[in-house]
Coordinates of C-alpha atoms in Angstrom, one line a residue:
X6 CA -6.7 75.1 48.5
X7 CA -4.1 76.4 46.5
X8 CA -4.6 77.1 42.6
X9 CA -1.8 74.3 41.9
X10 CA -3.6 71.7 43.7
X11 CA -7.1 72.7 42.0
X12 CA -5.4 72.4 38.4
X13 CA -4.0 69.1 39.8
X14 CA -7.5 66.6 40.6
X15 CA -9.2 68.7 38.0
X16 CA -7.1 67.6 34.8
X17 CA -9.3 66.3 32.0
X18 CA -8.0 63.0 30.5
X19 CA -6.7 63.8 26.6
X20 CA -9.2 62.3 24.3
X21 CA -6.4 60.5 22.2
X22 CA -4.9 59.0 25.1
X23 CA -5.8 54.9 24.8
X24 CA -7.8 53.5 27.4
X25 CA -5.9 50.3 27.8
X26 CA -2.1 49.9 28.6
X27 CA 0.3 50.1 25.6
X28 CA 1.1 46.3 26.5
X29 CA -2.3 44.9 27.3
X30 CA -3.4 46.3 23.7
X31 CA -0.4 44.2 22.4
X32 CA -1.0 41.2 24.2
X33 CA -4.9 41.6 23.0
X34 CA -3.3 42.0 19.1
X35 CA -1.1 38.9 19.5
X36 CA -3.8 36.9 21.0
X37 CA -5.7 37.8 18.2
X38 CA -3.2 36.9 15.4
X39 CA -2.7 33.1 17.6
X40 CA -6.5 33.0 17.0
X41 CA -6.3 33.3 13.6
X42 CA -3.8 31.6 12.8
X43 CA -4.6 28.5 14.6
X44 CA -8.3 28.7 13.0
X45 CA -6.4 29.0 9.7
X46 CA -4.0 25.6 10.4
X47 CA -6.9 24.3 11.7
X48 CA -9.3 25.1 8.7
X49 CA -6.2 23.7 6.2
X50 CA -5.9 20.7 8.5
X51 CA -10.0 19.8 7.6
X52 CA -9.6 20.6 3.7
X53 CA -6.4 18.1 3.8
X54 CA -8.2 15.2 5.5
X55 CA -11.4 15.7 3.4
X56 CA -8.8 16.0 0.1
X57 CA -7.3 13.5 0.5
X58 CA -9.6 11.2 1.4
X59 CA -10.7 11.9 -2.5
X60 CA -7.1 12.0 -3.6
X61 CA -5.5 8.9 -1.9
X62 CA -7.8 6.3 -2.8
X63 CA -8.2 7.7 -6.5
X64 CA -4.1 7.8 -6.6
X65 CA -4.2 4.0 -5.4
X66 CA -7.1 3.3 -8.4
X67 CA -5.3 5.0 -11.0
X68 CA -1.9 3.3 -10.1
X69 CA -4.0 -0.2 -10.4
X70 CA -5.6 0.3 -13.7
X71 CA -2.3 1.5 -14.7
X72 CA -0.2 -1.1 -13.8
X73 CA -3.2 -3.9 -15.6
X74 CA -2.1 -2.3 -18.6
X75 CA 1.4 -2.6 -17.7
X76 CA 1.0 -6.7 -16.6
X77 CA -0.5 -7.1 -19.9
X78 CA 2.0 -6.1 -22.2
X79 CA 4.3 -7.4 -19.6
X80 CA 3.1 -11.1 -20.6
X81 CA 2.4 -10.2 -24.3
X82 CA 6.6 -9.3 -24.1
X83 CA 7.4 -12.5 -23.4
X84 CA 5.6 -13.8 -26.4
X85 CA 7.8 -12.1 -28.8
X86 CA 8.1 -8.3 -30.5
X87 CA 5.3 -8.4 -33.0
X88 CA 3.0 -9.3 -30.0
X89 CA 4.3 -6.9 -27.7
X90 CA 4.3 -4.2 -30.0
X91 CA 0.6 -5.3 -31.7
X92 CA -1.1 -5.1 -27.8
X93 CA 1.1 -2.2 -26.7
X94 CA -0.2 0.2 -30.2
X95 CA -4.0 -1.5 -30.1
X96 CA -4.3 0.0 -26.0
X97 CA -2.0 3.2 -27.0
X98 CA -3.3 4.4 -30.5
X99 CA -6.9 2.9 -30.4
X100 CA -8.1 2.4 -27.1
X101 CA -6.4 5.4 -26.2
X102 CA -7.8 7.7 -28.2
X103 CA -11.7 6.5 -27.3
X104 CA -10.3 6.3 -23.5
X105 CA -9.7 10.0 -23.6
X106 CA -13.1 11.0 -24.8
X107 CA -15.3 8.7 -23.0
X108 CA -13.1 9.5 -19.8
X109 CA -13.9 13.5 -20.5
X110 CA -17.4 12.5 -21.3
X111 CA -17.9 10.9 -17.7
X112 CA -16.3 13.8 -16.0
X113 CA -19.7 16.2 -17.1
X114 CA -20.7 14.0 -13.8
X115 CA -18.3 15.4 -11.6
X116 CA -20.2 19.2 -12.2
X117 CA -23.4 17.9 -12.0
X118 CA -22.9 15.1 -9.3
X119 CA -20.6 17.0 -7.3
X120 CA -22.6 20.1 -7.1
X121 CA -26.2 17.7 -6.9
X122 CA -24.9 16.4 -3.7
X123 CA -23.5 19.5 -1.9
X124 CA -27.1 20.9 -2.1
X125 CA -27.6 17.8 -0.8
X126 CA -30.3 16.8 -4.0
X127 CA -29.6 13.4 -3.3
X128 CA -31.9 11.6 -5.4
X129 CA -30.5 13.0 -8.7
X130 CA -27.4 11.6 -8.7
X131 CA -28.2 7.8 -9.4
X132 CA -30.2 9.8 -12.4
X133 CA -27.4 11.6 -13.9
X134 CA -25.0 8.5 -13.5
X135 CA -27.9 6.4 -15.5
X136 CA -28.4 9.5 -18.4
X137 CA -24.3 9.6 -18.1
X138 CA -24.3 5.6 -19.4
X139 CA -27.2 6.5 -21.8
X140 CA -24.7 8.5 -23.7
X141 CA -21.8 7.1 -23.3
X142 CA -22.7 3.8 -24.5
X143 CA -24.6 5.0 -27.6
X144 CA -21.2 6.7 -28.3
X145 CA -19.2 3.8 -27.9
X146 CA -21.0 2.2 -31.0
X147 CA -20.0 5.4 -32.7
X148 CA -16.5 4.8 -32.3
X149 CA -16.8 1.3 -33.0
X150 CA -15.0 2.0 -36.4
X151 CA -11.8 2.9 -34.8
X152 CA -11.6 -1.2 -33.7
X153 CA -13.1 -2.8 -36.3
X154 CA -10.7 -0.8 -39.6
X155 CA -7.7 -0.7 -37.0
X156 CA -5.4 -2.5 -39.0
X157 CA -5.8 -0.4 -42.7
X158 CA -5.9 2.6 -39.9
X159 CA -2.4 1.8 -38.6
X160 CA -1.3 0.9 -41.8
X161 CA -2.1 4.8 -43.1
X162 CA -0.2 5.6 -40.1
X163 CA 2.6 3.8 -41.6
X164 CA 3.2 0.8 -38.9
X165 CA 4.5 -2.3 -40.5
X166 CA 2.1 -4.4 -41.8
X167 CA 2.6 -7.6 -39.5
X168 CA 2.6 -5.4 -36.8
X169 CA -0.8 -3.5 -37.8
X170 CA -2.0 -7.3 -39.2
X171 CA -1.7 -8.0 -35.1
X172 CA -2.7 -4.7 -33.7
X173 CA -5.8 -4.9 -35.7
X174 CA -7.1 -8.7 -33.9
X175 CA -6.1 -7.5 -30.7
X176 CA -8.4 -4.5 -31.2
X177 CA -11.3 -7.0 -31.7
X178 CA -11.2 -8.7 -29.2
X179 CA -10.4 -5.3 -26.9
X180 CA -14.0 -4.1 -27.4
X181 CA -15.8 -6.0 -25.0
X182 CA -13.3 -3.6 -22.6
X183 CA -14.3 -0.5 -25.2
X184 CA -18.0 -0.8 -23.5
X185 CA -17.1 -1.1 -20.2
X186 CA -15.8 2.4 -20.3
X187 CA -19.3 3.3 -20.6
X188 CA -20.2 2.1 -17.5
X189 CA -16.7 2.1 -15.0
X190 CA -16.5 5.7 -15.7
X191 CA -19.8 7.1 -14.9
X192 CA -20.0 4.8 -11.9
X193 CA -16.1 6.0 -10.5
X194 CA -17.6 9.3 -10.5
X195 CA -20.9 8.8 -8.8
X196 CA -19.0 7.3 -5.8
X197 CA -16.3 10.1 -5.5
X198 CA -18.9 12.4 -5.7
X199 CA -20.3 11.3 -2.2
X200 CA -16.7 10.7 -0.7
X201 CA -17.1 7.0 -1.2
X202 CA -13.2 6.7 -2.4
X203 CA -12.3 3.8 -0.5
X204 CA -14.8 1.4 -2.5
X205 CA -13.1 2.2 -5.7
X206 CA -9.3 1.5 -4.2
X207 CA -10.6 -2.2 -2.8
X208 CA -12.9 -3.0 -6.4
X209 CA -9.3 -1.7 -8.2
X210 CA -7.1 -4.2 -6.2
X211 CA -9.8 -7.3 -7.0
X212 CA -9.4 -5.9 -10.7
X213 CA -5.9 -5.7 -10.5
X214 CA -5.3 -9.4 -8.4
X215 CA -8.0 -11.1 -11.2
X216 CA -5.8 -9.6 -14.2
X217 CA -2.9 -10.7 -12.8
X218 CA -4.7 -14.8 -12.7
X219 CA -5.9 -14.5 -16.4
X220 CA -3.2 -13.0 -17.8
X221 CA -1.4 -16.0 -16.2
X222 CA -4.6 -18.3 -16.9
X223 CA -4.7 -17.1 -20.5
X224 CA -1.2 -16.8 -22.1
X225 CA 0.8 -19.3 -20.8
X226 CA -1.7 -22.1 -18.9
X227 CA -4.1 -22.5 -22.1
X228 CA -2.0 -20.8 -24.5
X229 CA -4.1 -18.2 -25.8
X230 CA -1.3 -15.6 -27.3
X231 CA -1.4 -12.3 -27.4
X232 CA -5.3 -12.7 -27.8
X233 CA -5.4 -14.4 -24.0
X234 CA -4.0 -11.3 -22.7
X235 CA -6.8 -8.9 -24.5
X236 CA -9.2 -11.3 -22.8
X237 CA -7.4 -10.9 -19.7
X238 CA -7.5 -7.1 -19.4
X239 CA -11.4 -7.4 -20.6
X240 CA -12.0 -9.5 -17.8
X241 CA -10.4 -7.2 -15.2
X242 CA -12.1 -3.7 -16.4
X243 CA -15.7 -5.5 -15.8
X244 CA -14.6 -6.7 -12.9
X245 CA -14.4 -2.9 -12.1
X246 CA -17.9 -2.2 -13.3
X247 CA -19.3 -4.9 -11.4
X248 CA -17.7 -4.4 -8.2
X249 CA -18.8 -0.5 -8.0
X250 CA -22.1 -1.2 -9.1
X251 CA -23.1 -4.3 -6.6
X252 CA -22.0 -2.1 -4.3
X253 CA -24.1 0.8 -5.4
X254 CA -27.5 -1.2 -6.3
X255 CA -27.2 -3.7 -2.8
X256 CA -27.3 -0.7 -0.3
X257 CA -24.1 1.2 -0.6
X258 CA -25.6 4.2 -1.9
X259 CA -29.2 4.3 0.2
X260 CA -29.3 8.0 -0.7
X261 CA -28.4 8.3 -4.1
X262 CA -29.5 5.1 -5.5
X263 CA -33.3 3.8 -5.9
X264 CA -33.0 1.8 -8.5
X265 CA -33.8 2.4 -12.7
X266 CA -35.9 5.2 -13.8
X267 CA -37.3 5.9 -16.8
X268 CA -36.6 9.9 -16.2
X269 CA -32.8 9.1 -17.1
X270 CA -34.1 9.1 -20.5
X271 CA -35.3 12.6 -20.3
X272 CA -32.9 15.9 -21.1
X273 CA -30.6 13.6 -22.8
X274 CA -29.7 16.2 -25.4
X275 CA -28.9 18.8 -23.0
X276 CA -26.9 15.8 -21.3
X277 CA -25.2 14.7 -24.2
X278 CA -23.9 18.6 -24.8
X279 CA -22.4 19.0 -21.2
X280 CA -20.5 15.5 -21.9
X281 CA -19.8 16.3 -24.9
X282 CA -17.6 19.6 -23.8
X283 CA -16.6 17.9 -20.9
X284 CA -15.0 15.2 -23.5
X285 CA -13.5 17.7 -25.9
X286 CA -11.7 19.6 -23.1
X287 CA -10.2 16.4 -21.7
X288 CA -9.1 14.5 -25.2
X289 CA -7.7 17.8 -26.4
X290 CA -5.0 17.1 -24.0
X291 CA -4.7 13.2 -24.0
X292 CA -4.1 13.7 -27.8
X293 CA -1.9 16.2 -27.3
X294 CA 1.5 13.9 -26.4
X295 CA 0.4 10.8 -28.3
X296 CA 0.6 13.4 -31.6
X297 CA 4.1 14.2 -30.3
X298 CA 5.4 10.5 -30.4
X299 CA 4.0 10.0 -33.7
X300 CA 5.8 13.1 -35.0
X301 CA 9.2 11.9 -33.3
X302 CA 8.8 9.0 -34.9
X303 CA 9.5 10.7 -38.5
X304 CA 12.8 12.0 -37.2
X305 CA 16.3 11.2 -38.2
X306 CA 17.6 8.5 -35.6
X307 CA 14.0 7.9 -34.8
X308 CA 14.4 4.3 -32.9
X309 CA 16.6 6.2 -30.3
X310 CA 14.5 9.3 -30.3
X311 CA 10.7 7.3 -29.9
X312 CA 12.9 4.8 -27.2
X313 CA 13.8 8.2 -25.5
X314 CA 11.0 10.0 -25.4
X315 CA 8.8 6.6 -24.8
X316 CA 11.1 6.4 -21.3
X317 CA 10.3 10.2 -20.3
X318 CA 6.7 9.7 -21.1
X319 CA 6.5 6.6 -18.7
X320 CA 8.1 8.6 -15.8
X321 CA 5.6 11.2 -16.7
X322 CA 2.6 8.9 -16.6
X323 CA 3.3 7.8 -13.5
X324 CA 3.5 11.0 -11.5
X325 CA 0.3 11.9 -14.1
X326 CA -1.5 9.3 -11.7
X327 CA -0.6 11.5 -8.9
X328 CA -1.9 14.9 -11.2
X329 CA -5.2 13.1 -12.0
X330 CA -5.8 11.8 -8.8
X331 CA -5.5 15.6 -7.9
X332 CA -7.8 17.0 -10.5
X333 CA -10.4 14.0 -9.8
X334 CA -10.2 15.2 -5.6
X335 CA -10.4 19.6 -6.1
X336 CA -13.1 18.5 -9.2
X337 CA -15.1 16.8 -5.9
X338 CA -14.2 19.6 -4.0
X339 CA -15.1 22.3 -5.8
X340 CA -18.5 20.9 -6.5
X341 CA -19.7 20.3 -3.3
X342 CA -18.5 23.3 -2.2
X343 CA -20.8 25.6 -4.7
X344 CA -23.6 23.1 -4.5
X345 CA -24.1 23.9 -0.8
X346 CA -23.3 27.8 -1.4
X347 CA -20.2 27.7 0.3
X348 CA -18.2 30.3 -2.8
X349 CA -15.2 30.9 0.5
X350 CA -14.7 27.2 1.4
X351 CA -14.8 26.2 -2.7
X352 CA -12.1 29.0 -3.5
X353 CA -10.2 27.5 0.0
X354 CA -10.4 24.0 -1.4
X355 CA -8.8 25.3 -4.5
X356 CA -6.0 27.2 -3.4
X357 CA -5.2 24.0 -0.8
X358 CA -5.4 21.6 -3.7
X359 CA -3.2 23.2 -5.6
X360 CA -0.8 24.7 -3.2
X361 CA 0.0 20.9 -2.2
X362 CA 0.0 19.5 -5.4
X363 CA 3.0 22.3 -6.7
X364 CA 4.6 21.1 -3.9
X365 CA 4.5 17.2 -4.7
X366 CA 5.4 18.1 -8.6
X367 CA 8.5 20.2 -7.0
X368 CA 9.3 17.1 -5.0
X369 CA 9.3 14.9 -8.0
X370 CA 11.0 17.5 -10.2
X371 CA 14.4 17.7 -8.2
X372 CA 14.1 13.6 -7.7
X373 CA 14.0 13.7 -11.7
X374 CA 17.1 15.8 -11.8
X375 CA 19.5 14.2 -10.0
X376 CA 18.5 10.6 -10.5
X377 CA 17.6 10.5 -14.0
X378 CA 20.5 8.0 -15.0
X379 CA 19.1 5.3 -12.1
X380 CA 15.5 6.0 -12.9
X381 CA 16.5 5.3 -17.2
X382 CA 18.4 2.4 -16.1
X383 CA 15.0 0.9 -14.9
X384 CA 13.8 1.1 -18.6
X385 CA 17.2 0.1 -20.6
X386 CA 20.6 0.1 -20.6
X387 CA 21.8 1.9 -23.9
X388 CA 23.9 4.3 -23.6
X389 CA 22.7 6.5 -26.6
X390 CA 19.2 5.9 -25.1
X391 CA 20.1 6.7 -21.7
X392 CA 22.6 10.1 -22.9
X393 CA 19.2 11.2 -24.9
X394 CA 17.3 10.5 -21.8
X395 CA 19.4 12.6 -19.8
X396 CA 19.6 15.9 -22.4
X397 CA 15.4 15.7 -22.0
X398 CA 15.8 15.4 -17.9
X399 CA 15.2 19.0 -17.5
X400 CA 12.2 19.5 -19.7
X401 CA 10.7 16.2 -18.1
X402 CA 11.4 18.3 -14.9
X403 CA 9.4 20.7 -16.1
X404 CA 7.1 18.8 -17.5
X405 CA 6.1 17.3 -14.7
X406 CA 6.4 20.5 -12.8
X407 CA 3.5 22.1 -15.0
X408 CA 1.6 18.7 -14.7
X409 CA 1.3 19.3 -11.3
X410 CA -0.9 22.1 -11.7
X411 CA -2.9 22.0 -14.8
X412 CA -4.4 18.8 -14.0
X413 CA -5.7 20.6 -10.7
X414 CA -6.5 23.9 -12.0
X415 CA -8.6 21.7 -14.7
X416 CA -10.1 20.2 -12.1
X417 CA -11.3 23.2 -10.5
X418 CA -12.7 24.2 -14.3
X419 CA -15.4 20.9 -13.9
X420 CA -15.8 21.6 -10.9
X421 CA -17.2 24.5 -11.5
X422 CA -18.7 24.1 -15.2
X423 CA -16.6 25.6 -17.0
X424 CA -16.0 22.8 -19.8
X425 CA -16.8 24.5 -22.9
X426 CA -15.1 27.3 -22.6
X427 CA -11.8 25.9 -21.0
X428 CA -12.4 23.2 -24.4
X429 CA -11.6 26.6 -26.4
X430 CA -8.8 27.0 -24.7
X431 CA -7.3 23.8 -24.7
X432 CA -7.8 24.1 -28.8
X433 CA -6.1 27.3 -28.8
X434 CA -3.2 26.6 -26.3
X435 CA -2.6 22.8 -28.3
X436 CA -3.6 22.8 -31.7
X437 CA -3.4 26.8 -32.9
X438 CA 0.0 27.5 -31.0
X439 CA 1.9 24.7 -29.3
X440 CA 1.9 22.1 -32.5
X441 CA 2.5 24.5 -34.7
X442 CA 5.7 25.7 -32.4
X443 CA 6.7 22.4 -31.6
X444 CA 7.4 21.5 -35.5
X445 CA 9.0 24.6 -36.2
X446 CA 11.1 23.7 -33.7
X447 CA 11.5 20.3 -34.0
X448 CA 12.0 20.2 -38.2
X449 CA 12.5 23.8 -39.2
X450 CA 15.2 24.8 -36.5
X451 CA 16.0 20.6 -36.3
X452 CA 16.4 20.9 -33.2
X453 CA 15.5 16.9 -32.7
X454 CA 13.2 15.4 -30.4
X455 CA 14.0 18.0 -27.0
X456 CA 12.9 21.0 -29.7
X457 CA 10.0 19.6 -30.6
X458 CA 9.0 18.3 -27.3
X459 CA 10.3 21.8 -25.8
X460 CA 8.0 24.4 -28.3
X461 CA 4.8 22.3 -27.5
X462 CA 5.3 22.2 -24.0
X463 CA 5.4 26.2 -23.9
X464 CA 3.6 27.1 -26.4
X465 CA 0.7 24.3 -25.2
X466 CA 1.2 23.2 -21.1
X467 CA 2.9 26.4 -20.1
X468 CA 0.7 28.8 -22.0
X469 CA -3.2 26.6 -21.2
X470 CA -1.3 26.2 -17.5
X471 CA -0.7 30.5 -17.6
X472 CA -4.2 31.0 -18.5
X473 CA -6.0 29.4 -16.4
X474 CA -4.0 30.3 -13.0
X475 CA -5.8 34.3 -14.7
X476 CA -9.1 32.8 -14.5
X477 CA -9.0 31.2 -11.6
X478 CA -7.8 34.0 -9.8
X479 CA -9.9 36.3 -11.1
X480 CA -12.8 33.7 -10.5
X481 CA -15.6 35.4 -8.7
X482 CA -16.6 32.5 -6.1
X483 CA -19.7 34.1 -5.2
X484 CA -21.6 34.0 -8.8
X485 CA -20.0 30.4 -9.5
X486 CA -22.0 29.6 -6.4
X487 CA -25.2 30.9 -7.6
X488 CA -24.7 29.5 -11.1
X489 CA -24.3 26.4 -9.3
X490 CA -27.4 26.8 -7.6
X491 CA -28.8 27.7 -11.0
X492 CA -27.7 24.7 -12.3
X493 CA -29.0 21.9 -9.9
X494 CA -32.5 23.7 -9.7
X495 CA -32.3 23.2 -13.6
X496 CA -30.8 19.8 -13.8
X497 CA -33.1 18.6 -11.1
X498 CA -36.6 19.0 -13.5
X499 CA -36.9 16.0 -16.3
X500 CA -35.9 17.8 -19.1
X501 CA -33.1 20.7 -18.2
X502 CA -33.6 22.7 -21.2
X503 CA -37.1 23.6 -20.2

């Protein structure tokens, strides 16, 4: 055998030389990437369905208690301008401002319930919901004062004094729907906690077809004024409480419900401190706008300014059912996520949740912009009104831009339990930069109504919004979990501060 031929067969492979095919490895890499990214689609595809099946219902429930509201001044209208402007300040000024805190109050639930039933510590929740109306009602005779010394309190405010006279009966006879608060909230919450959305959308369009009959019923069959239609709107809001309860306490809610116990008395100072920071985080921002339309109302050409700015912040409210819908579903989300330990599927649900919102807020945002003439003319048909409307279309585009994020990213905030210290926050964001900025803008650099409207939406939405995109992305998922744990080990004794 000749030396060629020996080197030949006895050649040692090179040790960097792959063992696979330059194309087989590729085909392997490419079949790989498929793979992941059809788990991925298929992993967003599961955190849409079980979103939305939070989100669509709650969007549907909002729209209806939103539209009662509407009905009722809607009827009141017809009665004349004193009445429609008496109902229209007594459920913006008064009832609003308790609405906000007893709505942030409830939301304590959506931590505690939310998290309860993803470490699947069933039992608890009907507790918490019954501790959650505890509270809530005791503090509905605390703000009691706000309905009874209405009238001398809008006067202060400086509203006319027929038109306060009004405001203040109508606020009378709109407590029964004060304390119902106490109970629709807390009760909302315990069902969306266990993914029982669909209950609230049908119990919200009984609420909304009743108040629709006794407005009817009240103001123009038996000719009850402007009081019929209080009576009207009281009716519907129980009819929310009862609906969601009967179907809680008649075997809805097998799991989570066993009936009235004596431990929801228990850890109700503890309780009462959660809700409490829960409340203050939410009403920081409810306030936030209704201070700005106060304000505007103290400006030169005020009538067109207030008619204006009322306009943009109907359009806003209505894509804000959309926002709160959003916040109520990643809240849900969120919680059951770190209740069960799942730190990778909560931070999923989050990204998801807000990734979709953005995108419905962007939607809305260029639908603002080049319709904003058509959408005014729904609401009036002055022309200084509707040239004023259309100077403010851009920052209601962005507006409503930044609304669809904030809500969501506050969401994820009670979700986790982070109340307190996104209520510190809120307070610095609102009240330490954005008011301030918005009336140096608005009166100082007399900028009008856009100026004002302009500083506290960047010095407030913008900033608060800025912020907590940081936190969350710097969130650590993992320790949120075991707080989490943490927390429903500790909620789950009688008395949590033990």
């Amino acid at each position: 055998m000749s030396m060629g031929s020996f080197k030949k067969h006895d050649e040692v492979p090179k040790l960097t030389e792959p063992l696979l095919p330059k194309e087989v490895v590729a085909i392997i890499d490419t079949q790989e990437q498929d793979q992941t990214n059809e788990e991925f689609w298929r992993k967003l595809w599961i955190e849409t369905q079980k979103l939305w099946l939070i989100v669509g219902p709650a969007i549907f429930s909002r729209v209806a208690s939103f539209a009662m509201n509407v009905i009722t001044q809607a009827f009141a209208g017809h009665l004349g301008d004193v009445e429609l402007a008496s109902i229209s300040i007594a459920n913006t000024v008064i009832v609003g401002f308790n609405f906000g805190l007893l709505l942030g109050m409830a939301s304590a639930l959506e931590t505690l319930c939310g998290q309860a039933f993803g470490a699947k510590r069933y039992h608890m929740l009907g507790i918490y919901m019954q501790r959650s109306w505890i509270v809530l009602f005791l503090c509905c005779f605390l703000l009691l004062p706000f309905y009874v010394f209405a009238t001398p309190l809008l006067k202060l405010l400086g509203q006319p004094d027929d038109v306060a006279e009004w405001s203040g009966i109508v606020a009378i006879w709109l407590i029964p729907l004060h304390f119902s608060f106490a109970f629709q909230f807390p009760l909302q919450r315990f069902l969306q906690c266990q993914l029982k959305t669909m209950v609230i959308a049908w119990v919200s369009l009984l609420a909304l077809v009743v108040n629709i009959v006794t407005s009817w019923l009240f103001v123009y069959v038996w000719d009850y004024g402007v009081i019929g239609a209080a009576i009207a709107l009281d009716i519907s809001w129980w009819i929310l409480v009862f609906g969601m309860f009967g179907y809680t306490a008649f075997g809805g809610c097998p799991l989570t419900w066993s009936g009235f116990s004596l431990e929801a008395f228990s850890g109700l100072w503890e309780f009462l401190k959660l809700s409490a920071a829960s409340g203050v985080m939410l009403c920081l921002e409810n306030w936030y706008y209704r201070i700005l339309i106060l304000m505007t109302g103290q400006l030169e050409n005020a009538t067109v300014a207030v008619d204006a700015l009322s306009v943009c912040m109907t359009m806003n409210g209505w894509e804000m059912m959309i926002a709160f819908a959003f916040f109520a579903g990643v809240g849900v989300r969120v919680a059951n996520e770190l209740g069960a330990g799942n730190a990778k599927a909560a931070k999923f649900a989050t990204q998801v949740s807000v990734a979709q919102s953005t995108v419905i807020g962007l939607f809305l945002a260029v639908i603002i912009m080049i319709f904003d003439d058509q959408l005014t003319y729904i609401f009036t048909s002055s022309s200084l009104v509707l040239q004023a409307v259309h100077k403010m279309s851009l920052l209601l585009a962005i507006s409503i831009l930044l609304n669809s994020v904030q809500p969501v990213l506050s969401g994820v905030a009670v979700g986790s339990g982070w109340q307190a210290f996104v209520a510190y926050i809120n307070i610095g964001c609102y009240y330490v930069i954005g008011l301030p900025l918005g009336i140096l803008m608005g009166r100082v650099f007399e900028s009008g109504v856009g100026g004002m409207w302009g500083g506290m939406m960047l010095g407030g939405t913008a900033l608060q919004t800025v912020l907590l995109i940081i936190i969350t992305a710097r969130c650590d998922w993992e320790k949120e979990a075991e707080k989490a744990n943490f927390r429903v080990k500790k909620w789950s004794t009688s008395s949590p501060n033990e």
